[in-house]
């Protein structure tokens, strides 16, 4: 999962820089205090490829390389820039309050009467308890106490065989934990129960739950139900029959991260929900199938878009995959939409492929907790993720079923 996209950010003093023709603003995430009870309400920002791409015009890549945008954009909500987000100088956040969000959705329903099926829409999320403790004998990443991860590599890393072996171990553990969730998840469980289950399983195996305190994230796993696209924080809401829930698990084991996500159907979901989940899995699997040495990174997004169109679902473009290793997130960026991100895959690279697809439009809103991303039109979203290794002959799915 990629936490650095669509977050509530505080600005540092560094100027804008350009990476791979994609302007990136250097920012620092606001930490969320662990051990506090968080009450979350919708607010602040709506973002999508369509809304940004239609507004972000008039600033060229050349200008972005030379003009400092910090003063112009201070206090705004900004996404990681790319082909669709390449001119943030003209983007202004909507400032959407919870009441305004409801009005926005009401207007949406008037003009676009889409039947997304039968399910529980999450507008208000529950209470968040304290984080689970981490025993002193567990080897922790550098952000365990500070919330600030170490800087990753400047470009895609080509791992040696011994590093690949370490990645296999961490990814195998991530899959083991996911299998534990699959065996136990059911109606009546709270997402907090899932967090406890995941946390304990990871600790039992001598590993650390990577999300915990990563840029201040207050839990050990992300749980995103129905109309929550991603980065949902486990709370006291009980799962009910017909829910779909994405569980995003990352472990830090022997110095390396392993990352995967699955969307589960609770009980008997309606036909529309089942189709969405199946389509999300196909988007991931068919995109991974084309991976191999010499394949452009951009081809992943092109394939995801093609599959999504065929399956009549919508790609949520503002969340991307990432390189992974001793660092949780690093290059390359893996876009799941049409893009022109440069570079090609080489043997020894490891990265995640994790498309999110939705029933309706791609507009996403971030709640006041700074993490939870909800679909503005109330449509459901689903996500599947694998960590992938590029090999000399093709690819290996490190988080594949055991």
Tab-separated table of C-alpha atoms in Angstrom:
chain	number	residue	atom	x	y	z
A	1	UNK	CA	0.000	0.000	0.000
A	2	UNK	CA	1.154	3.539	-0.637
A	3	UNK	CA	0.517	5.876	2.259
A	4	UNK	CA	2.165	8.935	0.738
A	5	UNK	CA	-0.608	9.665	-1.743
A	6	UNK	CA	-3.652	11.763	-0.780
A	7	UNK	CA	-2.673	12.602	2.767
A	8	UNK	CA	-3.240	15.721	4.837
A	9	UNK	CA	0.192	17.266	4.657
A	10	UNK	CA	2.204	19.990	6.350
A	11	UNK	CA	4.766	21.751	4.215
A	12	UNK	CA	8.503	21.759	4.723
A	13	UNK	CA	10.695	24.564	3.445
A	14	UNK	CA	12.166	22.582	0.556
A	15	UNK	CA	11.389	23.771	-2.968
A	16	UNK	CA	9.624	21.700	-5.583
A	17	UNK	CA	11.712	19.073	-7.339
A	18	UNK	CA	11.134	16.960	-10.402
A	19	UNK	CA	11.580	13.198	-10.606
A	20	UNK	CA	11.105	11.243	-13.831
A	21	UNK	CA	9.250	14.219	-15.357
A	22	UNK	CA	6.759	13.941	-12.486
A	23	UNK	CA	6.880	17.007	-10.201
A	24	UNK	CA	6.887	16.033	-6.554
A	25	UNK	CA	6.481	18.494	-3.705
A	26	UNK	CA	8.586	17.600	-0.666
A	27	UNK	CA	6.247	17.344	2.279
A	28	UNK	CA	6.041	15.959	5.785
A	29	UNK	CA	3.043	13.915	6.944
A	30	UNK	CA	1.168	15.026	10.023
A	31	UNK	CA	1.631	12.411	12.721
A	32	UNK	CA	-1.443	10.950	14.368
A	33	UNK	CA	-0.919	10.234	18.041
A	34	UNK	CA	-0.990	6.571	18.943
A	35	UNK	CA	-2.932	5.777	22.092
A	36	UNK	CA	-5.646	8.390	21.550
A	37	UNK	CA	-9.254	7.872	20.586
A	38	UNK	CA	-9.940	9.301	17.160
A	39	UNK	CA	-13.420	10.334	16.040
A	40	UNK	CA	-13.532	10.612	12.282
A	41	UNK	CA	-15.847	12.727	10.166
A	42	UNK	CA	-15.730	13.522	6.475
A	43	UNK	CA	-14.052	16.763	5.483
A	44	UNK	CA	-11.695	18.771	3.386
A	45	UNK	CA	-10.845	17.320	0.006
A	46	UNK	CA	-12.213	15.616	-3.042
A	47	UNK	CA	-9.668	14.310	-5.507
A	48	UNK	CA	-9.686	12.307	-8.689
A	49	UNK	CA	-7.944	12.068	-12.018
A	50	UNK	CA	-10.873	13.786	-13.718
A	51	UNK	CA	-11.185	16.656	-11.251
A	52	UNK	CA	-7.467	17.342	-11.212
A	53	UNK	CA	-6.700	16.779	-14.857
A	54	UNK	CA	-9.423	19.215	-15.887
A	55	UNK	CA	-8.214	21.896	-13.491
A	56	UNK	CA	-4.469	21.358	-13.596
A	57	UNK	CA	-3.624	23.172	-16.788
A	58	UNK	CA	-1.459	26.085	-17.768
A	59	UNK	CA	1.833	25.105	-16.114
A	60	UNK	CA	4.378	23.249	-18.209
A	61	UNK	CA	6.823	20.605	-16.979
A	62	UNK	CA	9.653	23.057	-17.720
A	63	UNK	CA	8.027	25.712	-15.524
A	64	UNK	CA	7.447	23.203	-12.750
A	65	UNK	CA	11.141	22.363	-12.709
A	66	UNK	CA	12.087	25.947	-12.035
A	67	UNK	CA	9.216	27.512	-10.063
A	68	UNK	CA	8.878	26.963	-6.335
A	69	UNK	CA	5.264	26.067	-5.602
A	70	UNK	CA	5.462	25.990	-1.817
A	71	UNK	CA	4.118	29.493	-1.233
A	72	UNK	CA	1.363	29.079	-3.798
A	73	UNK	CA	0.128	25.763	-2.455
A	74	UNK	CA	0.716	25.980	1.290
A	75	UNK	CA	-2.121	24.348	3.199
A	76	UNK	CA	-3.583	22.509	0.228
A	77	UNK	CA	-4.210	18.803	-0.171
A	78	UNK	CA	-1.853	17.551	-2.873
A	79	UNK	CA	-1.459	14.157	-4.500
A	80	UNK	CA	1.733	12.605	-5.753
A	81	UNK	CA	2.163	14.178	-9.151
A	82	UNK	CA	2.288	12.245	-12.387
A	83	UNK	CA	0.897	12.366	-15.909
A	84	UNK	CA	-2.577	13.180	-14.614
A	85	UNK	CA	-1.367	15.263	-11.688
A	86	UNK	CA	1.383	17.186	-13.385
A	87	UNK	CA	0.389	20.786	-12.721
A	88	UNK	CA	-0.610	21.219	-9.074
A	89	UNK	CA	-0.136	24.998	-9.149
A	90	UNK	CA	-3.762	25.516	-10.177
A	91	UNK	CA	-5.327	22.921	-7.914
A	92	UNK	CA	-7.384	24.190	-4.977
A	93	UNK	CA	-8.950	21.849	-2.451
A	94	UNK	CA	-12.738	21.892	-2.190
A	95	UNK	CA	-12.900	22.379	1.565
A	96	UNK	CA	-15.743	19.874	1.822
A	97	UNK	CA	-17.409	19.579	5.211
A	98	UNK	CA	-19.449	16.570	6.230
A	99	UNK	CA	-22.721	18.442	5.534
A	100	UNK	CA	-21.411	19.625	2.177
A	101	UNK	CA	-20.407	16.063	1.348
A	102	UNK	CA	-23.954	14.876	1.967
A	103	UNK	CA	-25.291	17.682	-0.252
A	104	UNK	CA	-22.734	16.796	-2.914
A	105	UNK	CA	-23.843	13.181	-2.820
A	106	UNK	CA	-27.520	14.194	-2.961
A	107	UNK	CA	-26.914	16.220	-6.100
A	108	UNK	CA	-24.902	13.345	-7.523
A	109	UNK	CA	-27.862	11.002	-6.951
A	110	UNK	CA	-30.245	13.402	-8.711
A	111	UNK	CA	-28.187	13.691	-11.872
A	112	UNK	CA	-26.671	10.227	-11.921
A	113	UNK	CA	-29.115	7.616	-10.678
A	114	UNK	CA	-26.842	4.603	-10.559
A	115	UNK	CA	-27.852	1.484	-8.684
A	116	UNK	CA	-24.701	0.178	-7.015
A	117	UNK	CA	-26.547	-2.665	-5.289
A	118	UNK	CA	-27.496	-3.456	-1.720
A	119	UNK	CA	-24.933	-2.760	1.017
A	120	UNK	CA	-24.212	-0.617	4.061
A	121	UNK	CA	-22.762	2.805	3.186
A	122	UNK	CA	-20.160	4.013	5.688
A	123	UNK	CA	-20.475	7.747	6.298
A	124	UNK	CA	-19.439	7.839	9.942
A	125	UNK	CA	-16.786	5.440	11.144
A	126	UNK	CA	-16.370	4.094	14.652
A	127	UNK	CA	-14.121	4.571	17.650
A	128	UNK	CA	-10.439	3.737	17.344
A	129	UNK	CA	-8.748	2.107	20.327
A	130	UNK	CA	-5.110	2.220	21.327
A	131	UNK	CA	-2.506	0.477	19.227
A	132	UNK	CA	-1.472	-3.054	20.157
A	133	UNK	CA	1.843	-3.279	22.052
A	134	UNK	CA	5.054	-4.474	20.398
A	135	UNK	CA	7.314	-6.665	22.576
A	136	UNK	CA	10.860	-5.451	23.117
A	137	UNK	CA	12.434	-8.464	21.401
A	138	UNK	CA	10.851	-7.606	18.026
A	139	UNK	CA	13.182	-5.930	15.526
A	140	UNK	CA	11.420	-2.718	14.544
A	141	UNK	CA	11.813	-0.346	11.587
A	142	UNK	CA	13.291	3.097	12.193
A	143	UNK	CA	9.887	4.787	12.228
A	144	UNK	CA	8.630	2.649	15.140
A	145	UNK	CA	9.097	5.500	17.623
A	146	UNK	CA	9.351	8.629	15.474
A	147	UNK	CA	6.845	7.869	12.726
A	148	UNK	CA	9.386	9.026	10.159
A	149	UNK	CA	10.824	6.367	7.823
A	150	UNK	CA	14.374	6.482	6.560
A	151	UNK	CA	14.940	7.742	3.048
A	152	UNK	CA	14.688	5.027	0.406
A	153	UNK	CA	16.823	4.551	-2.702
A	154	UNK	CA	16.952	7.278	-5.342
A	155	UNK	CA	15.949	4.857	-8.100
A	156	UNK	CA	14.613	1.336	-8.573
A	157	UNK	CA	16.802	-1.131	-6.676
A	158	UNK	CA	18.288	-4.230	-8.289
A	159	UNK	CA	18.442	-6.752	-5.469
A	160	UNK	CA	21.121	-9.392	-5.068
A	161	UNK	CA	20.062	-13.007	-4.587
A	162	UNK	CA	20.497	-12.851	-0.818
A	163	UNK	CA	18.226	-9.798	-0.711
A	164	UNK	CA	15.670	-11.587	-2.854
A	165	UNK	CA	15.751	-14.503	-0.409
A	166	UNK	CA	14.971	-12.087	2.433
A	167	UNK	CA	12.106	-10.614	0.411
A	168	UNK	CA	10.724	-14.113	-0.143
A	169	UNK	CA	10.704	-14.717	3.614
A	170	UNK	CA	8.891	-11.492	4.468
A	171	UNK	CA	6.376	-11.938	1.652
A	172	UNK	CA	5.742	-15.550	2.628
A	173	UNK	CA	4.930	-14.367	6.141
A	174	UNK	CA	2.605	-11.658	4.815
A	175	UNK	CA	0.734	-14.361	2.883
A	176	UNK	CA	0.578	-16.581	5.972
A	177	UNK	CA	-1.019	-13.741	7.934
A	178	UNK	CA	-3.463	-13.064	5.096
A	179	UNK	CA	-4.437	-16.734	5.075
A	180	UNK	CA	-5.118	-16.477	8.802
A	181	UNK	CA	-7.469	-13.578	8.147
A	182	UNK	CA	-9.200	-15.524	5.373
A	183	UNK	CA	-9.798	-18.425	7.752
A	184	UNK	CA	-11.265	-16.272	10.528
A	185	UNK	CA	-13.015	-13.260	9.009
A	186	UNK	CA	-16.801	-13.368	9.394
A	187	UNK	CA	-19.919	-11.393	10.101
A	188	UNK	CA	-19.983	-10.007	13.650
A	189	UNK	CA	-16.225	-9.386	13.839
A	190	UNK	CA	-15.138	-5.795	14.220
A	191	UNK	CA	-12.322	-4.401	12.131
A	192	UNK	CA	-10.575	-3.913	15.483
A	193	UNK	CA	-10.790	-7.697	15.930
A	194	UNK	CA	-9.037	-8.075	12.573
A	195	UNK	CA	-6.322	-5.675	13.696
A	196	UNK	CA	-5.728	-7.726	16.871
A	197	UNK	CA	-5.686	-10.967	14.877
A	198	UNK	CA	-3.191	-9.603	12.343
A	199	UNK	CA	-1.000	-7.939	14.946
A	200	UNK	CA	-0.755	-11.048	17.125
A	201	UNK	CA	-0.017	-13.344	14.178
A	202	UNK	CA	2.784	-11.078	12.982
A	203	UNK	CA	4.304	-10.754	16.449
A	204	UNK	CA	4.076	-14.532	17.012
A	205	UNK	CA	6.279	-14.968	13.945
A	206	UNK	CA	8.912	-12.520	15.183
A	207	UNK	CA	7.979	-9.710	12.802
A	208	UNK	CA	6.683	-6.141	13.038
A	209	UNK	CA	3.391	-4.892	11.497
A	210	UNK	CA	4.714	-2.359	8.984
A	211	UNK	CA	1.754	0.077	8.997
A	212	UNK	CA	2.015	0.714	12.750
A	213	UNK	CA	3.180	4.317	13.269
A	214	UNK	CA	4.294	4.632	9.645
A	215	UNK	CA	3.859	8.392	9.308
A	216	UNK	CA	1.686	8.083	12.403
A	217	UNK	CA	-0.767	5.440	11.196
A	218	UNK	CA	-2.377	4.236	14.454
A	219	UNK	CA	-3.003	0.544	13.709
A	220	UNK	CA	-1.293	-2.610	12.440
A	221	UNK	CA	-3.413	-3.191	9.325
A	222	UNK	CA	-5.679	-1.288	6.938
A	223	UNK	CA	-9.319	-2.422	6.779
A	224	UNK	CA	-11.480	-0.741	4.120
A	225	UNK	CA	-15.172	-1.625	4.029
A	226	UNK	CA	-17.613	-1.101	1.123
A	227	UNK	CA	-17.334	2.543	-0.018
A	228	UNK	CA	-13.955	3.055	1.679
A	229	UNK	CA	-11.343	2.847	-1.083
A	230	UNK	CA	-8.266	2.244	1.079
A	231	UNK	CA	-6.331	3.116	4.248
A	232	UNK	CA	-9.306	2.441	6.508
A	233	UNK	CA	-8.402	2.477	10.208
A	234	UNK	CA	-9.686	-0.520	12.212
A	235	UNK	CA	-12.422	0.478	14.650
A	236	UNK	CA	-15.405	-0.900	16.581
A	237	UNK	CA	-17.801	-1.312	13.634
A	238	UNK	CA	-18.983	-4.890	13.213
A	239	UNK	CA	-18.909	-6.538	9.810
A	240	UNK	CA	-22.333	-7.486	8.509
A	241	UNK	CA	-23.611	-9.883	5.883
A	242	UNK	CA	-23.059	-8.405	2.417
A	243	UNK	CA	-20.022	-6.269	3.298
A	244	UNK	CA	-16.911	-6.350	1.188
A	245	UNK	CA	-13.674	-5.504	2.989
A	246	UNK	CA	-10.133	-4.965	1.757
A	247	UNK	CA	-7.499	-6.100	4.246
A	248	UNK	CA	-4.040	-4.687	3.485
A	249	UNK	CA	-1.223	-6.474	5.340
A	250	UNK	CA	2.471	-5.586	5.412
A	251	UNK	CA	5.102	-7.188	7.621
A	252	UNK	CA	8.654	-6.154	8.476
A	253	UNK	CA	10.656	-9.346	8.901
A	254	UNK	CA	14.432	-9.686	9.167
A	255	UNK	CA	14.859	-6.190	7.789
A	256	UNK	CA	12.528	-6.479	4.755
A	257	UNK	CA	8.894	-5.596	4.092
A	258	UNK	CA	6.351	-7.903	2.429
A	259	UNK	CA	3.048	-6.415	1.254
A	260	UNK	CA	-0.276	-7.848	0.047
A	261	UNK	CA	-3.982	-7.021	0.019
A	262	UNK	CA	-7.155	-9.037	-0.518
A	263	UNK	CA	-10.826	-8.068	-0.663
A	264	UNK	CA	-13.136	-10.437	1.176
A	265	UNK	CA	-16.889	-10.908	0.799
A	266	UNK	CA	-18.694	-11.267	4.122
A	267	UNK	CA	-21.542	-13.745	3.852
A	268	UNK	CA	-23.608	-13.349	0.704
A	269	UNK	CA	-22.894	-10.138	-1.186
A	270	UNK	CA	-25.150	-8.995	-4.015
A	271	UNK	CA	-24.228	-9.707	-7.623
A	272	UNK	CA	-22.802	-6.207	-8.155
A	273	UNK	CA	-20.470	-6.580	-5.183
A	274	UNK	CA	-19.284	-9.993	-6.308
A	275	UNK	CA	-18.594	-8.662	-9.804
A	276	UNK	CA	-16.585	-5.738	-8.392
A	277	UNK	CA	-14.403	-8.050	-6.310
A	278	UNK	CA	-13.831	-10.406	-9.234
A	279	UNK	CA	-12.963	-7.464	-11.506
A	280	UNK	CA	-10.454	-6.070	-9.012
A	281	UNK	CA	-8.686	-9.417	-8.817
A	282	UNK	CA	-8.551	-9.675	-12.608
A	283	UNK	CA	-7.076	-6.173	-12.885
A	284	UNK	CA	-4.225	-7.131	-10.567
A	285	UNK	CA	-3.592	-10.573	-12.000
A	286	UNK	CA	-3.675	-9.600	-15.677
A	287	UNK	CA	-1.396	-6.616	-15.031
A	288	UNK	CA	1.132	-8.813	-13.227
A	289	UNK	CA	0.978	-11.349	-16.055
A	290	UNK	CA	2.679	-8.920	-18.464
A	291	UNK	CA	5.584	-8.134	-16.113
A	292	UNK	CA	9.121	-9.116	-17.102
A	293	UNK	CA	12.526	-7.705	-18.071
A	294	UNK	CA	12.285	-4.873	-20.576
A	295	UNK	CA	8.576	-4.233	-20.023
A	296	UNK	CA	7.782	-0.532	-19.411
A	297	UNK	CA	6.458	0.293	-15.941
A	298	UNK	CA	3.715	2.255	-17.671
A	299	UNK	CA	2.379	-0.946	-19.277
A	300	UNK	CA	0.932	-2.025	-15.921
A	301	UNK	CA	-1.433	0.929	-15.816
A	302	UNK	CA	-2.414	0.459	-19.437
A	303	UNK	CA	-3.328	-3.181	-18.808
A	304	UNK	CA	-5.291	-2.329	-15.647
A	305	UNK	CA	-7.315	0.270	-17.572
A	306	UNK	CA	-8.028	-2.204	-20.359
A	307	UNK	CA	-9.254	-4.867	-17.958
A	308	UNK	CA	-11.294	-2.349	-15.961
A	309	UNK	CA	-13.023	-1.122	-19.092
A	310	UNK	CA	-13.781	-4.681	-20.155
A	311	UNK	CA	-15.212	-5.471	-16.707
A	312	UNK	CA	-17.177	-2.179	-16.559
A	313	UNK	CA	-15.490	-0.837	-13.434
A	314	UNK	CA	-13.509	2.347	-12.831
A	315	UNK	CA	-9.840	2.632	-11.865
A	316	UNK	CA	-9.178	4.876	-8.861
A	317	UNK	CA	-6.012	6.493	-10.226
A	318	UNK	CA	-4.658	8.494	-7.302
A	319	UNK	CA	-3.254	5.509	-5.376
A	320	UNK	CA	-0.181	3.800	-6.787
A	321	UNK	CA	2.041	0.786	-6.275
A	322	UNK	CA	5.653	1.143	-5.189
A	323	UNK	CA	9.072	-0.347	-4.881
A	324	UNK	CA	9.665	-2.259	-1.659
A	325	UNK	CA	12.564	-3.806	0.260
A	326	UNK	CA	14.260	-2.639	3.452
A	327	UNK	CA	12.134	0.471	2.772
A	328	UNK	CA	8.327	0.309	2.915
A	329	UNK	CA	7.833	2.573	-0.107
A	330	UNK	CA	10.320	3.596	-2.783
A	331	UNK	CA	10.832	3.755	-6.546
A	332	UNK	CA	9.542	2.761	-8.982
A	333	UNK	CA	6.072	4.291	-8.834
A	334	UNK	CA	3.527	1.882	-10.287
A	335	UNK	CA	0.570	3.731	-11.790
A	336	UNK	CA	-2.626	1.755	-12.338
A	337	UNK	CA	-4.055	4.182	-14.889
A	338	UNK	CA	-2.896	5.291	-18.329
A	339	UNK	CA	0.449	7.027	-17.794
A	340	UNK	CA	3.828	7.776	-19.320
A	341	UNK	CA	6.006	6.981	-16.310
A	342	UNK	CA	9.455	6.262	-17.766
A	343	UNK	CA	11.680	3.254	-17.272
A	344	UNK	CA	11.526	-0.491	-17.794
A	345	UNK	CA	11.586	-3.501	-15.507
A	346	UNK	CA	14.859	-5.282	-14.797
A	347	UNK	CA	15.688	-8.559	-13.066
A	348	UNK	CA	16.087	-8.010	-9.310
A	349	UNK	CA	13.431	-5.319	-8.969
A	350	UNK	CA	10.652	-5.808	-6.436
A	351	UNK	CA	7.490	-3.710	-6.386
A	352	UNK	CA	3.785	-3.939	-5.641
A	353	UNK	CA	0.891	-4.049	-8.075
A	354	UNK	CA	-2.250	-2.970	-6.217
A	355	UNK	CA	-5.035	-1.442	-8.332
A	356	UNK	CA	-8.191	-0.113	-6.685
A	357	UNK	CA	-11.342	-0.220	-8.789
A	358	UNK	CA	-14.757	1.251	-8.059
A	359	UNK	CA	-18.334	0.770	-9.165
A	360	UNK	CA	-18.949	4.382	-10.092
A	361	UNK	CA	-16.836	7.488	-10.442
A	362	UNK	CA	-13.198	7.830	-9.363
A	363	UNK	CA	-13.672	10.770	-6.956
A	364	UNK	CA	-12.167	10.107	-3.524
A	365	UNK	CA	-12.429	12.094	-0.318
A	366	UNK	CA	-10.044	11.895	2.654
A	367	UNK	CA	-11.616	11.969	6.110
A	368	UNK	CA	-10.360	14.155	8.925
A	369	UNK	CA	-8.188	11.349	10.283
A	370	UNK	CA	-5.901	12.049	7.307
A	371	UNK	CA	-6.011	8.430	6.117
A	372	UNK	CA	-9.440	6.991	5.324
A	373	UNK	CA	-10.267	7.434	1.617
A	374	UNK	CA	-13.974	7.170	0.775
A	375	UNK	CA	-15.731	7.178	-2.592
A	376	UNK	CA	-17.690	10.407	-2.989
A	377	UNK	CA	-20.535	8.759	-4.901
A	378	UNK	CA	-21.015	6.076	-2.198
A	379	UNK	CA	-20.053	3.334	-4.655
A	380	UNK	CA	-18.046	0.389	-3.406
A	381	UNK	CA	-14.345	-0.115	-4.108
A	382	UNK	CA	-12.162	-3.237	-4.075
A	383	UNK	CA	-8.406	-3.816	-4.099
A	384	UNK	CA	-6.005	-6.716	-4.560
A	385	UNK	CA	-2.234	-6.516	-4.193
A	386	UNK	CA	0.841	-8.659	-4.652
A	387	UNK	CA	4.549	-8.010	-4.186
A	388	UNK	CA	6.280	-8.962	-7.442
A	389	UNK	CA	9.901	-9.864	-8.250
A	390	UNK	CA	11.217	-9.393	-11.778
A	391	UNK	CA	13.342	-12.378	-12.813
A	392	UNK	CA	15.550	-13.069	-15.813
A	393	UNK	CA	12.770	-15.072	-17.442
A	394	UNK	CA	9.715	-13.105	-16.333
A	395	UNK	CA	8.377	-12.535	-12.837
A	396	UNK	CA	7.701	-14.229	-9.522
A	397	UNK	CA	4.760	-13.372	-7.271
A	398	UNK	CA	6.345	-13.276	-3.830
A	399	UNK	CA	3.032	-13.051	-1.957
A	400	UNK	CA	1.334	-15.823	-3.964
A	401	UNK	CA	-0.865	-18.408	-2.260
A	402	UNK	CA	1.170	-20.893	-0.218
